[in-house]
Each structure stands twice: as C-alpha cells, then as structure tokens.
Short mmCIF file of N, CA, C and O in Angstrom, two decimals:
data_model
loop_
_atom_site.label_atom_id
_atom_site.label_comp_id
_atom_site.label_asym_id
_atom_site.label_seq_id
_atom_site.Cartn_x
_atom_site.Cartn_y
_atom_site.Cartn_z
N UNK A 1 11.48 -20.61 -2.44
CA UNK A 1 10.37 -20.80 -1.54
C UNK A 1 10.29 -19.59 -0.61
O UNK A 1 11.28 -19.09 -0.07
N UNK A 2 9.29 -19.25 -0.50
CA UNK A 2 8.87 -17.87 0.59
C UNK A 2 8.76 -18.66 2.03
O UNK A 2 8.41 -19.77 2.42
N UNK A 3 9.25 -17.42 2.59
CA UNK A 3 9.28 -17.63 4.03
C UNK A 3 7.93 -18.18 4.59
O UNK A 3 7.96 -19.09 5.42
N UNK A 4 6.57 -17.58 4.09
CA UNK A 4 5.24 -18.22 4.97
C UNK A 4 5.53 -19.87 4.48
O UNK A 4 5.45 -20.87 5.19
N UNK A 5 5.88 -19.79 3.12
CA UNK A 5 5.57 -21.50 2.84
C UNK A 5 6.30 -22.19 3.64
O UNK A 5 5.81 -23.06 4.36
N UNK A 6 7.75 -21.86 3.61
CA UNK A 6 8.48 -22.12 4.82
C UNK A 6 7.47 -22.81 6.09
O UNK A 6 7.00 -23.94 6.15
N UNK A 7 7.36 -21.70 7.02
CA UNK A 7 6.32 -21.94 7.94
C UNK A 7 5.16 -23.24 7.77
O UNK A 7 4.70 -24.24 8.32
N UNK A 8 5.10 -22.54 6.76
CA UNK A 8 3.65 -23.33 6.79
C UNK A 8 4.37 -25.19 6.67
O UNK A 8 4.12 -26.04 7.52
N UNK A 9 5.00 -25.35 5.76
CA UNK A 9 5.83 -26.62 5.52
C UNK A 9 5.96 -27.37 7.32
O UNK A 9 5.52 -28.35 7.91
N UNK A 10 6.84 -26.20 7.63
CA UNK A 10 7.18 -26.94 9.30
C UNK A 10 6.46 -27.04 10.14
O UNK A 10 6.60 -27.78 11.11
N UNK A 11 5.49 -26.25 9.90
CA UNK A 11 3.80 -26.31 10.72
C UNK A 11 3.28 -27.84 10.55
O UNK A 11 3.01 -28.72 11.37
N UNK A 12 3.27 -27.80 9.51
CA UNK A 12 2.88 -29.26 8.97
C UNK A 12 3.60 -30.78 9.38
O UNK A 12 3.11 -31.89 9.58
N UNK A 13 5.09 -30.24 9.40
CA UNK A 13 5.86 -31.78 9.59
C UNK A 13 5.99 -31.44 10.40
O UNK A 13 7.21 -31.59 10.40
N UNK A 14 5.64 -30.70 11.99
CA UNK A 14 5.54 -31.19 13.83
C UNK A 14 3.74 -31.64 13.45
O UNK A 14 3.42 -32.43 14.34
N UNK A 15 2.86 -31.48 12.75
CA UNK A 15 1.53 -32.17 13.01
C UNK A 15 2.17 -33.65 12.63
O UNK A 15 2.16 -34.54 13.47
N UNK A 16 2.54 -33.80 11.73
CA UNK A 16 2.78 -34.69 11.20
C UNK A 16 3.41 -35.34 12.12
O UNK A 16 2.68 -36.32 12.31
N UNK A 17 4.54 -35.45 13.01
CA UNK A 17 5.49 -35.97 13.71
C UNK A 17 4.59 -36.05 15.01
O UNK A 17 4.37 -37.04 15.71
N UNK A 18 4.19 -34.91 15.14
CA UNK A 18 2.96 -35.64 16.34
C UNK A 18 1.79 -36.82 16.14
O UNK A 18 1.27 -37.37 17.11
N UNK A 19 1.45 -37.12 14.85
CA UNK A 19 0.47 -37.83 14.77
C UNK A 19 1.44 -39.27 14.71
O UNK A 19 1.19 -40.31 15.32
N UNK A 20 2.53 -39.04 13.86
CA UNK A 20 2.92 -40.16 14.52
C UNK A 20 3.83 -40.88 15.73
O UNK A 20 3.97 -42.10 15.81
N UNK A 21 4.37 -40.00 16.57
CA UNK A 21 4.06 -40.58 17.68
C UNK A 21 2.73 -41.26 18.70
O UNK A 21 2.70 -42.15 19.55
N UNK A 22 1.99 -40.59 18.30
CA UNK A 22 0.94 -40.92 18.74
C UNK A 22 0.57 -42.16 18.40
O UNK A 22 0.48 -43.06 19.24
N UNK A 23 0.29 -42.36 16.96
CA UNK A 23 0.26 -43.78 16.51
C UNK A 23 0.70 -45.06 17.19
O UNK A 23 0.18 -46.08 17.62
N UNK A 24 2.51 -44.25 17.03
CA UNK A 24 2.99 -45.73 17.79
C UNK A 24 2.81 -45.81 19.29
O UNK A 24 3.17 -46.90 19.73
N UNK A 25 2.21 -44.70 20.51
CA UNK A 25 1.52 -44.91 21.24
C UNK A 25 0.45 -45.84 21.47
O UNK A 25 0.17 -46.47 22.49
N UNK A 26 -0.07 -45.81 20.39
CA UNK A 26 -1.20 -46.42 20.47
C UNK A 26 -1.63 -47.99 19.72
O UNK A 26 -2.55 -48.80 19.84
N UNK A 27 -0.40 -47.85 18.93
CA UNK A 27 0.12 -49.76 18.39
C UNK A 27 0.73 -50.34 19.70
O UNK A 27 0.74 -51.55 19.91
N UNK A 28 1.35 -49.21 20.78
CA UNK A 28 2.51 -50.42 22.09
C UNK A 28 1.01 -50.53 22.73
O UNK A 28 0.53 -51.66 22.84
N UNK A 29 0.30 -49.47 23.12
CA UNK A 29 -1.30 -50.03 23.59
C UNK A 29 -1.73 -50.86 23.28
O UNK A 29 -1.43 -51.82 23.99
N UNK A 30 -2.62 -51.16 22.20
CA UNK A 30 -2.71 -52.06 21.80
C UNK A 30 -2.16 -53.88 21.59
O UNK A 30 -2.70 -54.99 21.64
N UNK A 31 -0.50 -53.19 21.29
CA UNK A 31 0.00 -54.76 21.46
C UNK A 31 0.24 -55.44 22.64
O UNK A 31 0.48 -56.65 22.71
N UNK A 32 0.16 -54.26 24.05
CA UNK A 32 0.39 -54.86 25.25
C UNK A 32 -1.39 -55.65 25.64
O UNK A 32 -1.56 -56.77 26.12
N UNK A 33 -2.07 -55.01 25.40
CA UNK A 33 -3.49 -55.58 25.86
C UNK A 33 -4.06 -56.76 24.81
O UNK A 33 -5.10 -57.42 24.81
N UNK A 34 -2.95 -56.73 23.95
CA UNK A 34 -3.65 -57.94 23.26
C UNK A 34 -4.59 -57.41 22.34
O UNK A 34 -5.66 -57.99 22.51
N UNK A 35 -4.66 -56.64 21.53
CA UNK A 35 -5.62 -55.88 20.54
C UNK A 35 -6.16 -56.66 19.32
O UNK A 35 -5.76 -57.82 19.19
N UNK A 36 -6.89 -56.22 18.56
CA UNK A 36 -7.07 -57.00 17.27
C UNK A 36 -6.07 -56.96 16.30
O UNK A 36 -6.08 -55.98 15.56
N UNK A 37 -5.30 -57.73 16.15
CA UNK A 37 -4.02 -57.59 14.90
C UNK A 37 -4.47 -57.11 14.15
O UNK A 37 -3.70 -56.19 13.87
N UNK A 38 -5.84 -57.05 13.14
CA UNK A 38 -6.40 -56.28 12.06
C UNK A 38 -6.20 -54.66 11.97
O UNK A 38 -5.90 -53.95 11.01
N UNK A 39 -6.44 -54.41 13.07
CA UNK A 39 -6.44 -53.19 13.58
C UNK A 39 -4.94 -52.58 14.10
O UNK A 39 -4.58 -51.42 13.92
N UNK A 40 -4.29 -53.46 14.66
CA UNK A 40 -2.83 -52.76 14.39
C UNK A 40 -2.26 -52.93 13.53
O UNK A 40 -1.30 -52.16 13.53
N UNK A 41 -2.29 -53.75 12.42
CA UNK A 41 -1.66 -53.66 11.64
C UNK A 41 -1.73 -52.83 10.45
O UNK A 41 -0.86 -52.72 9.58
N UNK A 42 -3.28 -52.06 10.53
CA UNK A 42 -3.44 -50.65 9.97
C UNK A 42 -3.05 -49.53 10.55
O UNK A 42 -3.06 -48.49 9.90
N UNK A 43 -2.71 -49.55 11.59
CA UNK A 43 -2.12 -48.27 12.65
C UNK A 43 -0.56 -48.20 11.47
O UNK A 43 -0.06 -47.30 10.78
N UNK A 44 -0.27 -49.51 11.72
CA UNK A 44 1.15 -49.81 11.33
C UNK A 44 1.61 -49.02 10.12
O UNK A 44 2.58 -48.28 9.95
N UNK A 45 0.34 -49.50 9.12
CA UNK A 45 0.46 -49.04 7.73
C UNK A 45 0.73 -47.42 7.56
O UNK A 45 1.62 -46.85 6.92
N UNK A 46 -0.50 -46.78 8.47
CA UNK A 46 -0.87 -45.33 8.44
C UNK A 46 0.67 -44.89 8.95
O UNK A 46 1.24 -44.05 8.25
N UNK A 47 1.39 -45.42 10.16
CA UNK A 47 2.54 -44.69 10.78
C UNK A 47 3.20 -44.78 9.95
O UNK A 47 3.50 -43.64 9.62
N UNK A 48 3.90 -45.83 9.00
CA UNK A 48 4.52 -45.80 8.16
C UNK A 48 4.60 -45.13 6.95
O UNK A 48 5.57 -45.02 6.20
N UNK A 49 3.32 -44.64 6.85
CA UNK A 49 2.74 -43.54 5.59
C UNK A 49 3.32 -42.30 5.91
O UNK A 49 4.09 -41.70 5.16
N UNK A 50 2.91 -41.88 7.16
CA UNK A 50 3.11 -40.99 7.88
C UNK A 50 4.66 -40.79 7.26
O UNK A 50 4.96 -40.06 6.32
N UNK A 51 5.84 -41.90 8.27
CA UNK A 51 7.24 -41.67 8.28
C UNK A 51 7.74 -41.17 6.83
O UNK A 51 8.74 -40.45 6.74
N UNK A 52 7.02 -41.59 5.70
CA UNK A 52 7.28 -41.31 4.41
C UNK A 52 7.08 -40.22 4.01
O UNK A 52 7.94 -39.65 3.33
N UNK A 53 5.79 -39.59 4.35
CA UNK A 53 5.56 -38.30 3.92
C UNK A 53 6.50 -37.18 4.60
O UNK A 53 7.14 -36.38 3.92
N UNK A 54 6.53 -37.21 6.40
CA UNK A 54 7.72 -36.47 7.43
C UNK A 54 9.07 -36.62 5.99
O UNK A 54 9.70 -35.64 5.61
N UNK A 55 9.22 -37.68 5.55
CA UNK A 55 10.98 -37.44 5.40
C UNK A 55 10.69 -36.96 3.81
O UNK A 55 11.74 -36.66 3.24
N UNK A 56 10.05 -36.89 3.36
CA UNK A 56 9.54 -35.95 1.85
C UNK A 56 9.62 -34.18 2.44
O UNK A 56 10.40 -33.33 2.02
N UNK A 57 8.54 -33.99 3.55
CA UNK A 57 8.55 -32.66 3.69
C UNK A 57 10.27 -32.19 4.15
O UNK A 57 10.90 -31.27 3.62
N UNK A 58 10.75 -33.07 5.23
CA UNK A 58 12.23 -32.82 5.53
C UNK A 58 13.42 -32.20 4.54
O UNK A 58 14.14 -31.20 4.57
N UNK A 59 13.21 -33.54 3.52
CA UNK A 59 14.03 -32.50 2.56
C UNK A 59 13.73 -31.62 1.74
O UNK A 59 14.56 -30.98 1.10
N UNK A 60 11.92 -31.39 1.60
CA UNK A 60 11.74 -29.95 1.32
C UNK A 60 11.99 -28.66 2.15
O UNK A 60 11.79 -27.60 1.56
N UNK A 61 12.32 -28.63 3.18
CA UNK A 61 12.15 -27.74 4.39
C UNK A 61 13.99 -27.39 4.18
O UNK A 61 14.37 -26.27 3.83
N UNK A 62 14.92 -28.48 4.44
CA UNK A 62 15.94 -28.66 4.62
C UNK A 62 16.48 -28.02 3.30
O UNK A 62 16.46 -28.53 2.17
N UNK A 63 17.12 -26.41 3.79
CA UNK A 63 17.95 -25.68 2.93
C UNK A 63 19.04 -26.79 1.67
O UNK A 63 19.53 -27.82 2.12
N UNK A 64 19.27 -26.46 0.34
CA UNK A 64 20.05 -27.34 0.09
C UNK A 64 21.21 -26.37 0.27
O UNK A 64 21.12 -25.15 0.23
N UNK A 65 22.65 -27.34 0.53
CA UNK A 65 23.69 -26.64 0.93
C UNK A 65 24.98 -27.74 -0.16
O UNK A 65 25.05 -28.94 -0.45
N UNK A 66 25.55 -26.90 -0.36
CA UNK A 66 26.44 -26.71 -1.43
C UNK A 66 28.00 -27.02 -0.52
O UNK A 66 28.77 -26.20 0.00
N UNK A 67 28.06 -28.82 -0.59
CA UNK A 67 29.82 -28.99 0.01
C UNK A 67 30.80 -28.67 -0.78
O UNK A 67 31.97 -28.78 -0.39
#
C-alpha cells in the first residue's frame, strides 16, 4: 500500500469515527427527550454500520507485524 492510500485510508476512519460519535450524540438526545423509537432505532442501525466498517478500515491501516 502507498503512502497517499495510507492517508487517504486514515482520512477516512477519523470521518468515520466522527460521524459516529456524533450519532451516539444524538441517539442519548433523543433517548433523553423521549424521541420516536423508529427513528432511533435507525440511528442505532447506521452507528453500528458505521462501528463495522471503522474496525474493517483499522485493520487495513494497521501495519501487519510479525510476533
């Protein structure tokens, strides 16, 4: 892997890691005001999509190392 892809990879998983914090920002919003369950429980889905894809790019990013 080349160094820009590099970059570009980790560029990607802090968007990524920002969107989902944000998410779950916005599911504790929601669940404190009493929100439409319909609607968080798609937040839910998407963050969780999210966490899946973050730990795919992770161990692409993450040198493999030889114990």
């Amino acid at each position: 892997m080349s160094e820009e892809d590099n970059i570009n990879l980790r560029m990607q998983l802090a968007e990524l890691e920002l969107e989902h914090a944000d998410l779950g920002k916005a599911v504790d919003a929601l669940t404190r005001v009493g929100g439409d369950l319909l609607c968080i429980q798609r937040l839910k889905k998407k963050k969780l999509a999210l966490k899946d894809e973050i730990a795919s790019l992770r161990v692409r990013v993450t040198p493999d190392i030889i114990a």
